[in-house]
Short mmCIF file of C-alpha atoms and ligand atoms in Angstrom, two decimals:
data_model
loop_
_atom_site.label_atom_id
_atom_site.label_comp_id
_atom_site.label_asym_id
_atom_site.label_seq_id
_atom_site.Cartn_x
_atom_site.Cartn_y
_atom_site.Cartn_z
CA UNK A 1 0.00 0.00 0.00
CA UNK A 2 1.21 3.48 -0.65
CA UNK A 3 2.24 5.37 3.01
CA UNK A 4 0.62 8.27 3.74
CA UNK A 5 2.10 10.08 6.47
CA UNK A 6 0.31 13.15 7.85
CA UNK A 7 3.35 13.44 11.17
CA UNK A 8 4.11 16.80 9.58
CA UNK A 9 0.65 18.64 9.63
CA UNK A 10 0.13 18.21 13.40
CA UNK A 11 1.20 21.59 13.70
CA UNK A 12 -1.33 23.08 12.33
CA UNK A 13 -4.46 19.99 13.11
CA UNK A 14 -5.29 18.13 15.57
CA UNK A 15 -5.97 14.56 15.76
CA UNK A 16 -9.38 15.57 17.05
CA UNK A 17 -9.74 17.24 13.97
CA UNK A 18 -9.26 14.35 11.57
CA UNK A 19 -11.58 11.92 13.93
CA UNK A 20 -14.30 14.74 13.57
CA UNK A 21 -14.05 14.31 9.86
CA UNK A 22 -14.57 10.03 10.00
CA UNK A 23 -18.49 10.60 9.26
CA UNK A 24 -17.85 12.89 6.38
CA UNK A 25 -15.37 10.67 4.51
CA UNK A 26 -17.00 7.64 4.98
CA UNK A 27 -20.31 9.27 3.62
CA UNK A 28 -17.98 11.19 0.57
CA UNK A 29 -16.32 7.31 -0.30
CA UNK A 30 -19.95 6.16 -0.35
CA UNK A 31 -21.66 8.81 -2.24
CA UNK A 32 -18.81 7.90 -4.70
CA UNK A 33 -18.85 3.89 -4.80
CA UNK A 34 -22.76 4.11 -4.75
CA UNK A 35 -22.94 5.96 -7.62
CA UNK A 36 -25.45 8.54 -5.61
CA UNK A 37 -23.81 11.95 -5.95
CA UNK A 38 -23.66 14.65 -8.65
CA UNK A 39 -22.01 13.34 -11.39
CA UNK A 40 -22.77 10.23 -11.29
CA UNK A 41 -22.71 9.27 -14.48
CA UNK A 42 -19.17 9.83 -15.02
CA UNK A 43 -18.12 7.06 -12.14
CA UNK A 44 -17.13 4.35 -15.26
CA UNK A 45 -13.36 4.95 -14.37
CA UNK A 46 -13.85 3.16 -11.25
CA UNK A 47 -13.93 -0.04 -12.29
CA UNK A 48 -12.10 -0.22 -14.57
CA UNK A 49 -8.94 -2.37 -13.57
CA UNK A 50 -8.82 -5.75 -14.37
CA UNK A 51 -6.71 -8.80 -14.29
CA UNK A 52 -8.09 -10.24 -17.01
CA UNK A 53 -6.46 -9.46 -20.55
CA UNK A 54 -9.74 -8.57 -22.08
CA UNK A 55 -10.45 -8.39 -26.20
CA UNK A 56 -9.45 -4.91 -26.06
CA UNK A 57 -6.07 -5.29 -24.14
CA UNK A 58 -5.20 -7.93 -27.05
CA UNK A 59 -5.75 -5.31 -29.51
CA UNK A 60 -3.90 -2.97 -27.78
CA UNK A 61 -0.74 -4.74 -27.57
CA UNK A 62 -1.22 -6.32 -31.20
CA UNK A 63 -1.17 -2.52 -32.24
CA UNK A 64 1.38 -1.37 -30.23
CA UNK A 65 3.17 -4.38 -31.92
CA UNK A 66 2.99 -3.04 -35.42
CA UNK A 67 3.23 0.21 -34.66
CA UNK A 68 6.80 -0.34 -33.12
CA UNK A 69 7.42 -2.78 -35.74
CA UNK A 70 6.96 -0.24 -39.02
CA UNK A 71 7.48 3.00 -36.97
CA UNK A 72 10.43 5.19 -36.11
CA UNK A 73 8.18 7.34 -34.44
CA UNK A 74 4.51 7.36 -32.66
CA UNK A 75 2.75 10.69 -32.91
CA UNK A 76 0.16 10.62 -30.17
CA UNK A 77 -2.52 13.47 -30.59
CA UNK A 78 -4.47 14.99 -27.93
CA UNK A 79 -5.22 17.88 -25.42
CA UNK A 80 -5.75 17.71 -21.51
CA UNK A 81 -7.32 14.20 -19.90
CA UNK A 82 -6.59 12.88 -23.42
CA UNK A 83 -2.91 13.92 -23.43
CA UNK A 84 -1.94 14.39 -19.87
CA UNK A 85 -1.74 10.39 -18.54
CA UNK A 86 0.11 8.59 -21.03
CA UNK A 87 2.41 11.40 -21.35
CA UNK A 88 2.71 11.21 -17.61
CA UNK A 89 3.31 7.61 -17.31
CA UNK A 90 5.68 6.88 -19.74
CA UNK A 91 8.24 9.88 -18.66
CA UNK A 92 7.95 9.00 -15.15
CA UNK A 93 8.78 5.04 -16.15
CA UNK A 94 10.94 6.29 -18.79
CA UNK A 95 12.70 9.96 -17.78
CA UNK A 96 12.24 13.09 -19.80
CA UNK A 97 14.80 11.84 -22.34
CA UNK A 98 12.93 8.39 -23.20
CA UNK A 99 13.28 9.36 -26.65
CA UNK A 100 16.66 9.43 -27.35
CA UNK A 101 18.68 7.15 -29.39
CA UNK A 102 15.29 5.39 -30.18
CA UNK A 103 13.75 4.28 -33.51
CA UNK A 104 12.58 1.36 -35.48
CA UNK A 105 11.57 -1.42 -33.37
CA UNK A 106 11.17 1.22 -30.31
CA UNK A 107 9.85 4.25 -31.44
CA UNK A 108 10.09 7.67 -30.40
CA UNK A 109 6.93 8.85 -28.86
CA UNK A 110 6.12 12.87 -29.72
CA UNK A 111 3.03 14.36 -28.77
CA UNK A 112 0.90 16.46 -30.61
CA UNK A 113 -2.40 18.74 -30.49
CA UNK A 114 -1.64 20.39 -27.34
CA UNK A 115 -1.53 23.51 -27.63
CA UNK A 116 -1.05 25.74 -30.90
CA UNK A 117 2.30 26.62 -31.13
CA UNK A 118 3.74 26.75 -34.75
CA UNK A 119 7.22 26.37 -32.89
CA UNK A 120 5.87 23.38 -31.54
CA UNK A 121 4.36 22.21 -34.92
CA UNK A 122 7.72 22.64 -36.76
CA UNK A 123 9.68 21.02 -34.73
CA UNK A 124 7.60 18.72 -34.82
CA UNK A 125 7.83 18.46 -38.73
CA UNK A 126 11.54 18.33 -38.32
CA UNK A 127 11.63 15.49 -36.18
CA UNK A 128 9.38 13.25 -38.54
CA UNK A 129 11.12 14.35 -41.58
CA UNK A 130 12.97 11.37 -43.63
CA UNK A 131 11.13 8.66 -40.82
CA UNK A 132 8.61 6.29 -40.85
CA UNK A 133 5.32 7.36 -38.32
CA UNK A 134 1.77 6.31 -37.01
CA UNK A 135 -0.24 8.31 -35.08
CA UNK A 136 -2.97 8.01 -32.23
CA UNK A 137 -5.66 10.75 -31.90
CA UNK A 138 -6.85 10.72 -28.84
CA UNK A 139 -10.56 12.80 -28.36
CA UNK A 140 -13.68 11.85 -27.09
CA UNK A 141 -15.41 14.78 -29.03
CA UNK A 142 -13.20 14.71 -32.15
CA UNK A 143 -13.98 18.64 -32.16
CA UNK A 144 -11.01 19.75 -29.80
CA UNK A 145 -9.72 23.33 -31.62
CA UNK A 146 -5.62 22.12 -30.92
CA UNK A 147 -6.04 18.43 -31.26
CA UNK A 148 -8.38 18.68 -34.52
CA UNK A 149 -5.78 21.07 -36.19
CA UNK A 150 -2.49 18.73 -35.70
CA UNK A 151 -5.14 15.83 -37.17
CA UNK A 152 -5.67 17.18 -40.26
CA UNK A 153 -2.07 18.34 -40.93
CA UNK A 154 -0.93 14.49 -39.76
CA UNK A 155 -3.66 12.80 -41.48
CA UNK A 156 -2.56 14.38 -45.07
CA UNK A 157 0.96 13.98 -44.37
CA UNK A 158 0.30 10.65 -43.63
CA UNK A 159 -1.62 10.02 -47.28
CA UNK A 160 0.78 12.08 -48.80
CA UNK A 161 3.87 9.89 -47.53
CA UNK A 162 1.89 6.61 -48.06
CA UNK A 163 -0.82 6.72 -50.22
CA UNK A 164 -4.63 6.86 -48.74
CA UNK A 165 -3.99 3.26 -48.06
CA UNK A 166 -1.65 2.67 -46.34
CA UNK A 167 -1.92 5.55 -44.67
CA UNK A 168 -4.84 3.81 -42.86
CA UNK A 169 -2.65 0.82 -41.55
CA UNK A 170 -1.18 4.11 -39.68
CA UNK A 171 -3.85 5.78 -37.81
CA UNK A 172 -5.33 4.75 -34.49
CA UNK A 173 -8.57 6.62 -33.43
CA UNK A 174 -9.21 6.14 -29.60
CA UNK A 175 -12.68 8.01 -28.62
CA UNK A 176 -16.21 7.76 -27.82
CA UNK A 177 -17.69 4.17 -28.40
CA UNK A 178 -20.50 5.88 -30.84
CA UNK A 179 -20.64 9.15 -31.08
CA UNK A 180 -18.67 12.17 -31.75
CA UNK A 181 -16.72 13.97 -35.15
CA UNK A 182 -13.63 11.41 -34.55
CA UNK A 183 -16.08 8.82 -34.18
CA UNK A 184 -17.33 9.25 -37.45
CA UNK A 185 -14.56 10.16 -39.46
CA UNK A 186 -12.81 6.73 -38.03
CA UNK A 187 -15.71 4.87 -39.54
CA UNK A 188 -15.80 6.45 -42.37
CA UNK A 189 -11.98 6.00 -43.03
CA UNK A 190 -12.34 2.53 -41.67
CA UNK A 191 -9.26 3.38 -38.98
CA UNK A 192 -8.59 0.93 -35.88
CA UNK A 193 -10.51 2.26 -32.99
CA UNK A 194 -9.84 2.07 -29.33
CA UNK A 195 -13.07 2.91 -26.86
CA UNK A 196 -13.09 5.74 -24.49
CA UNK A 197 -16.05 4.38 -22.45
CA UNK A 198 -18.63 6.99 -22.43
CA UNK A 199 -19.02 6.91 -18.66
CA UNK A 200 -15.40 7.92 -18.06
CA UNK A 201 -13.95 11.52 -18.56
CA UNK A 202 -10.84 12.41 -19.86
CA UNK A 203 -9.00 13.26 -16.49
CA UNK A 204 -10.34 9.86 -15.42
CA UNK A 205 -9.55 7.96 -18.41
CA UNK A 206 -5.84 7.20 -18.08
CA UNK A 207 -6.59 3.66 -17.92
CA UNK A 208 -8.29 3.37 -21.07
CA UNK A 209 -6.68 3.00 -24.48
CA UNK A 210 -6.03 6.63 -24.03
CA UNK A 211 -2.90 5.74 -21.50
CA UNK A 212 -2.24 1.76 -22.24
CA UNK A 213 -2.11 2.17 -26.06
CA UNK A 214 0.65 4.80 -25.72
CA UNK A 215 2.26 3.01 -22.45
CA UNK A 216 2.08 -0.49 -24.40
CA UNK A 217 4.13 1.56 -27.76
CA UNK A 218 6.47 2.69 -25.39
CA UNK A 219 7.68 -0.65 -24.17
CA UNK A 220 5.17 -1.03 -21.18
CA UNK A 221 2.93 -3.67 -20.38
CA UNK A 222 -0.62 -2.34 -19.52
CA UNK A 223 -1.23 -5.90 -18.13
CA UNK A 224 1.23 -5.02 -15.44
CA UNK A 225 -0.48 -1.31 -15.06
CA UNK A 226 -4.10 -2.88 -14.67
CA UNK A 227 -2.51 -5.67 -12.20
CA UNK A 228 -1.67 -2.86 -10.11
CA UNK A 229 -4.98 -0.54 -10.77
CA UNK A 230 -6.60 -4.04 -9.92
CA UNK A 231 -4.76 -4.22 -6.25
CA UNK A 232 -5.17 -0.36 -5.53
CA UNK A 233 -9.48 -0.89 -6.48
CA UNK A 234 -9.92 -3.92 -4.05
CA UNK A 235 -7.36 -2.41 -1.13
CA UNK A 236 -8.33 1.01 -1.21
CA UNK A 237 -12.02 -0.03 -0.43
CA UNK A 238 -11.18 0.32 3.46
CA UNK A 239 -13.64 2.29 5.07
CA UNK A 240 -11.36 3.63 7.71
CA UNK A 241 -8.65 6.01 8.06
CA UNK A 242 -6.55 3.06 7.45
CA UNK A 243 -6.85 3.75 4.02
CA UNK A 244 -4.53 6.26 3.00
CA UNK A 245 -7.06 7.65 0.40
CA UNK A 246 -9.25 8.68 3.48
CA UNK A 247 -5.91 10.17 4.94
CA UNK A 248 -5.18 12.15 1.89
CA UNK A 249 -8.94 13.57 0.97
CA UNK A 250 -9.47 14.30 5.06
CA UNK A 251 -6.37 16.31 5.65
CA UNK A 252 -6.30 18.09 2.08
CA UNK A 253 -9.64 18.96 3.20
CA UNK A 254 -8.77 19.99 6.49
CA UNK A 255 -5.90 22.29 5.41
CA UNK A 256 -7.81 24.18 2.92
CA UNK A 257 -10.47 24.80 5.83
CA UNK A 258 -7.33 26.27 7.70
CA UNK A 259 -6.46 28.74 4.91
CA UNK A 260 -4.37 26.35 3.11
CA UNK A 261 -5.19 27.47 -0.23
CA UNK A 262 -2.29 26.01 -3.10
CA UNK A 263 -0.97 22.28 -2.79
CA UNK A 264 2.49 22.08 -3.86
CA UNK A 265 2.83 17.89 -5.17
CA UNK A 266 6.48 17.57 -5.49
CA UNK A 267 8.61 14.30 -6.10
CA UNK A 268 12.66 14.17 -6.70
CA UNK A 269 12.64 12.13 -9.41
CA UNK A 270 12.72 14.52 -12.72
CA UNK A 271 10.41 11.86 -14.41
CA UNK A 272 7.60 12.71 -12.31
CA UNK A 273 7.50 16.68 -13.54
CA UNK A 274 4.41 15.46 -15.66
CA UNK A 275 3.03 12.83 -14.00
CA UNK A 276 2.89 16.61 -11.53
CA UNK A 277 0.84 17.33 -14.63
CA UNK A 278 -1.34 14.88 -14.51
CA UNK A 279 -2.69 15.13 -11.10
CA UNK A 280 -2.77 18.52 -11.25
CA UNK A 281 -5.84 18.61 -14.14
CA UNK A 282 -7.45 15.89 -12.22
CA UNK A 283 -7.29 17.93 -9.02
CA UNK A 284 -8.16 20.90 -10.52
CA UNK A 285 -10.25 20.56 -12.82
CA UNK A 286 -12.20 18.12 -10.51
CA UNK A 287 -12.40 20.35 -7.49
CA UNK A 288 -12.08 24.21 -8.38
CA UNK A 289 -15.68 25.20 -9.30
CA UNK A 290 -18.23 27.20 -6.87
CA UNK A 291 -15.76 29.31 -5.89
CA UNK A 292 -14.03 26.80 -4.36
CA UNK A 293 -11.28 24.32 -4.55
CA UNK A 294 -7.28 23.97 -3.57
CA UNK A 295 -4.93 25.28 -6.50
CA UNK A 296 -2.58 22.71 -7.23
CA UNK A 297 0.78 23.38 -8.55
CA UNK A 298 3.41 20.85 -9.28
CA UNK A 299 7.26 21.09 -8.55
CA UNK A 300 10.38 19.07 -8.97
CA UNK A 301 12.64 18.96 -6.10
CA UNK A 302 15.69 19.53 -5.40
CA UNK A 303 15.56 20.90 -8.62
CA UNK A 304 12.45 23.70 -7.65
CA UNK A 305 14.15 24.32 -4.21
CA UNK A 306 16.24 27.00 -5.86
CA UNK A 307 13.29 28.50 -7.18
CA UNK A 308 10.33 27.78 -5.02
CA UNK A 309 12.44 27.57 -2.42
CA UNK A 310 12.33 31.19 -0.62
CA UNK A 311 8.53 31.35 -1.57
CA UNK A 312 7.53 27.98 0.39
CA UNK A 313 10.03 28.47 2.99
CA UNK A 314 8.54 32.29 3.97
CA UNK A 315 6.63 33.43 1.56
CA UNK A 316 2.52 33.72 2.26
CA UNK A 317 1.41 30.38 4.76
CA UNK A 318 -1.47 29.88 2.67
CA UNK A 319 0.34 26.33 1.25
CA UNK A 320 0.79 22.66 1.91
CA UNK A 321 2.83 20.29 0.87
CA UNK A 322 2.56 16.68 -0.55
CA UNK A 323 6.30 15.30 -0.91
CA UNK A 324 5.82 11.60 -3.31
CA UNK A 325 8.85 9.43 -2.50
CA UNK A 326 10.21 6.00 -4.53
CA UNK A 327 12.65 3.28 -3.11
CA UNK A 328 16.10 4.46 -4.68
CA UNK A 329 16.66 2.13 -7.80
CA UNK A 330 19.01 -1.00 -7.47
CA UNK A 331 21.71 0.69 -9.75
CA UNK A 332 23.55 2.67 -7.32
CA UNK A 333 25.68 6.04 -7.83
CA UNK A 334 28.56 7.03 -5.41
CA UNK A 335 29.83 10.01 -4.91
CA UNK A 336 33.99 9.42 -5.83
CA UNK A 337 37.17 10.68 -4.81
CA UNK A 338 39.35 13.76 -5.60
CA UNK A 339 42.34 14.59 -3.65
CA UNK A 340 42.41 18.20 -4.31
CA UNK A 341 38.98 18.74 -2.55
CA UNK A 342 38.69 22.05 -3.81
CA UNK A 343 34.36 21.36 -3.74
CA UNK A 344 34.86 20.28 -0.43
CA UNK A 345 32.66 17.18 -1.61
CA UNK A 346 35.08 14.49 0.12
CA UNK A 347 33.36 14.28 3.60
CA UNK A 348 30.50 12.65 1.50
CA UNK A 349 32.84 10.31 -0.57
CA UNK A 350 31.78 6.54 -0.67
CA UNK A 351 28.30 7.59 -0.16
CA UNK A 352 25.30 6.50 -2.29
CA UNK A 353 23.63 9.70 -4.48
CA UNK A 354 20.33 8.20 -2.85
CA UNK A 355 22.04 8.73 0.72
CA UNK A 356 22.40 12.05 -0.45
CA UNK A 357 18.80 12.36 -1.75
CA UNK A 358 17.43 10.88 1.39
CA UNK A 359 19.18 13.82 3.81
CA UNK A 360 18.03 16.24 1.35
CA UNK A 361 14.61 15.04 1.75
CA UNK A 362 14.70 14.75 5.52
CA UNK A 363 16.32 18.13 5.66
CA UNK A 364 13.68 20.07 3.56
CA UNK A 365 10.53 18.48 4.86
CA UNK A 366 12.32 20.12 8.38
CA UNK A 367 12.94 22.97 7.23
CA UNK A 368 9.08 23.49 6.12
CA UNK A 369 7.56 22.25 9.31
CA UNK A 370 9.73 24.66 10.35
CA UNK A 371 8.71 27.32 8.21
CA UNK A 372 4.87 26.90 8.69
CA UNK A 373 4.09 24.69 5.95
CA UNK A 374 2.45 21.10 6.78
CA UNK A 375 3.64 18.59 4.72
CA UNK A 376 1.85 15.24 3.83
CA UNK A 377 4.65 12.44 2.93
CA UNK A 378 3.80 9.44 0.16
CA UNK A 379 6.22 6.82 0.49
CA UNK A 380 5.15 4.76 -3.24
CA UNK A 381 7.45 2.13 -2.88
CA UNK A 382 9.66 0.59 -6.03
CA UNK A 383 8.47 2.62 -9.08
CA UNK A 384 7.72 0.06 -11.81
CA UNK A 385 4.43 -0.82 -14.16
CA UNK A 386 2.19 -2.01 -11.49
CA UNK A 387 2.99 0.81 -8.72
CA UNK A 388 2.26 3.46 -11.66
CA UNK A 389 -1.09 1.62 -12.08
CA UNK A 390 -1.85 2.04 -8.37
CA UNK A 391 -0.75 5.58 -8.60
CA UNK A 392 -2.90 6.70 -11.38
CA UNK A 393 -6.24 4.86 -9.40
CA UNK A 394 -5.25 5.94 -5.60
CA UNK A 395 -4.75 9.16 -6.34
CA UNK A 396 -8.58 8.99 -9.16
CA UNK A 397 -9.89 7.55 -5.62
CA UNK A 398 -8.51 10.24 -3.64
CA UNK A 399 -9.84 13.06 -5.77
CA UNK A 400 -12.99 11.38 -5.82
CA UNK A 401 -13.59 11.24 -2.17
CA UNK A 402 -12.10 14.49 -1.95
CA UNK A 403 -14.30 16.58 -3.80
CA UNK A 404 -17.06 15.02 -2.57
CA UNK A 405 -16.01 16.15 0.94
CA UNK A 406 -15.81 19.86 -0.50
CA UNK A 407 -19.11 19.99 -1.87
CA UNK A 408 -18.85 19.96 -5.70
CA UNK A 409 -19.31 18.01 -8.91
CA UNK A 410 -16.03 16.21 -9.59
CA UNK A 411 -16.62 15.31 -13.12
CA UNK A 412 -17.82 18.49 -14.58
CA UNK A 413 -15.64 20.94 -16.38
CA UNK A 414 -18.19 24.24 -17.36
CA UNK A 415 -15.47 26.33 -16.70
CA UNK A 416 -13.25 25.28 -19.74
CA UNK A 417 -15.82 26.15 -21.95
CA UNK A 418 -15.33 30.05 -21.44
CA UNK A 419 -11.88 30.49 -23.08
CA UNK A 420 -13.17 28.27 -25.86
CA UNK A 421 -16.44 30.67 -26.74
CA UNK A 422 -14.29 33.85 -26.87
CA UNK A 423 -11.90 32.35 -29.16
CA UNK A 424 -14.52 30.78 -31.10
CA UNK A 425 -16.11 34.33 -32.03
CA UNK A 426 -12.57 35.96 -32.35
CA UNK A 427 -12.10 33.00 -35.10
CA UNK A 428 -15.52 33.58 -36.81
CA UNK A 429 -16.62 29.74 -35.86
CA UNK A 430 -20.44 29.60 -37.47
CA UNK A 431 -22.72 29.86 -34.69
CA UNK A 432 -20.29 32.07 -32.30
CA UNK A 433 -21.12 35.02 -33.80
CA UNK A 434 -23.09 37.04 -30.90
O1 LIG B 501 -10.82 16.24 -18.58
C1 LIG B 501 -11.39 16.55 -19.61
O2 LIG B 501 -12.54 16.14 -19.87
C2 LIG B 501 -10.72 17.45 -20.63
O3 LIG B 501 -9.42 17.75 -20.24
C3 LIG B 501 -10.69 16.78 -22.00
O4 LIG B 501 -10.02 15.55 -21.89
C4 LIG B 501 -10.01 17.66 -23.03
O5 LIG B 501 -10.69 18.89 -23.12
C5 LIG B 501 -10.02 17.00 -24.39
O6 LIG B 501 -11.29 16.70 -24.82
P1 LIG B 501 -11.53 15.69 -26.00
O7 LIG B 501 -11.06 14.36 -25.57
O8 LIG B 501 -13.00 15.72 -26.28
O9 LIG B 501 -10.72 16.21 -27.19
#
């Protein structure tokens, strides 16, 4: 089970506190498992792990098979909950530079659709030029302004590298199960599809093709990621504050009720900068609505400590802290010798860079407690294929229960819609006119 350690907010709560919240939980996890609360027809995403390697898993890796097979690269296409998770999961199994050195046989993976930068889109021209590439678009609407743009520019440079033909061996369509633009233009084209069940949103739909075609391109086995989803569905079922996903939601709750306004979600590991991403749309988009809601930001530490740093350590207390921490991998670094010493780095020679890591940890969660900051700790474990599964559904369950306890719909989005209309009528879309 993933640790959650709430030692560090004490200063701030009271036990008290958290027992006074036992009724609330318990009635936010059951409002959620029940089905009974607003939005209710979004709650598909909770069951979805299995063990079992269903039709569509078979598919999956029998694409991801050909698609590493006659690709140098995988162009993945998509905006927010359809971009966000696979992204996440294969750069936190994989580190930011997963793509180097790769090709035929193991493909690059580039992602597309996500904003509408023409930098973006050129380099992204550059890097396919001369080399073999399929392409995933990921929307449930298939209407998507940035992810409907980079599909038509793929799609004909697709036909015009290959032929209409075989240009359709290329393209993977993963959406709604029957309706929707990309819907229809798959069945028209007669392109595989991949289902995005209707009942699941896109924050919520990271175990759907939407992450495990991606993940499976990349070299990872979704089996493995379900096993672990699987484990994290039946354990996290406790209805106690046993279960660390009662610990999380409570406390979260319970700081933002104490003026604790901005989560900070921070891990060491570089790798996890977008996985940062990831929970950071489901947290926010899921809970800040009404007025309401905790603004989450992600950071990378050490890394952010010489940014964020001054701001977290005296800046405004209106923050808290959630520190995610892996077992150190078996490869070990050490620190080595130099005889001139001139970095003064020799009292720590012999030593392991996790050692190091470790002390920098312990030191900086001190320093905050210090400071006025609660932290919550996460201690995941070994980071492999199954713990990511459990990751991406503990922390689903969390935000769940979570938003529940604040009061608001947690799979609702109206506010995204309000960019979208003013740019609509700036562009002259029919129908945006007024
Ligand atoms: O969480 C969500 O629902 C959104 O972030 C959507 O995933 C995003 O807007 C993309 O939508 P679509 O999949 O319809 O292109």
């Amino acid at each position: 089970m993933i640790q959650v350690d709430i030692s560090h907010v004490w200063g701030q709560l009271s036990l008290p506190d958290l027992l006074a919240t036992e009724k609330d939980v318990f009635a936010a996890h059951k409002t959620l498992t029940e089905g009974t609360g607003l939005g209710n027809d979004f709650l598909g995403w909770l069951k979805l792990p299995t063990r079992e390697e269903t039709q569509e898993l078979r598919r999956i890796r029998a694409a991801a098979q050909r698609i590493r097979a006659n690709s140098d690269v995988f162009v993945v296409i998509g905006i927010g909950g359809s971009y966000l998770g696979p992204r996440a999961a294969i750069e936190l199994l994989q580190g930011v530079n997963h793509n180097i050195g790769k090709g035929k046989g193991d493909p690059q993976i580039f992602f597309a659709g996500n904003g509408l930068s023409t930098r973006a889109w050129n380099e992204l021209c550059r890097l396919l030029e001369g080399k073999d590439f399929s392409v995933a678009i990921i929307s449930k609407s298939g209407t998507t302004t940035e992810p409907a743009i980079a599909t038509r520019a793929l799609l004909g440079m697709l036909e015009q590298k290959y032929g209409v033909a075989d240009a359709k061996e290329r393209i993977f369509a993963i959406t709604d199960p029957t309706k929707g633009a990309l819907r229809q233009m798959a069945t028209e084209a007669g392109w595989e599809t991949f289902v995005i069940p209707a009942n699941v949103g896109g924050r919520y739909s990271v175990l759907t093709p939407v992450g495990l075609l991606p993940m499976a391109v990349a070299g990872i086995d979704p089996m493995e990621v379900m096993a672990g989803a699987a484990d994290a569905m039946e354990r996290y079922d406790l209805r106690s504050f046993e279960n660390p996903v009662w610990l999380y939601a409570a406390i979260r709750n319970l700081l933002y009720r104490n003026g604790k306004a901005i989560e900070l979600f921070e891990s060491f590991e570089p790798g996890f900068r977008m996985f940062g991403g990831w929970w950071q749309q489901l947290f926010g988009e899921t809970e800040g609505k009404d007025g309401k809601g905790i603004f989450p930001v992600t950071a990378e530490l050490t890394a952010d400590l010489h940014s964020l740093g001054q701001m977290i350590q005296q800046g405004q207390r209106n923050i808290f802290e959630t520190m995610v921490r892996f077992d150190p991998p078996e490869k070990r670094a050490v620190v080595g010798p130099d005889a001139k010493n001139l970095d003064g780095l020799n009292y720590l020679e012999g030593k392991t860079l996790d050692f190091v890591d470790e002390q920098a940890f312990q030191g900086t969660l001190a320093a905050h407690v210090d400071g006025g900051v609660p932290v919550i700790t996460m201690q995941m474990g070994q980071l492999n294929s199954e713990k990511l599964g459990e990751m991406f559904y503990f922390l689903e369950l969390s935000c769940g229960v979570s938003a529940y306890l604040l009061g608001v719909n947690p799979f609702n989005q109206p506010g995204v819609e309000f960019y979208k209309r003013n740019m609509f009528k700036l562009l002259g879309k029919p129908g945006y006119e007024a």
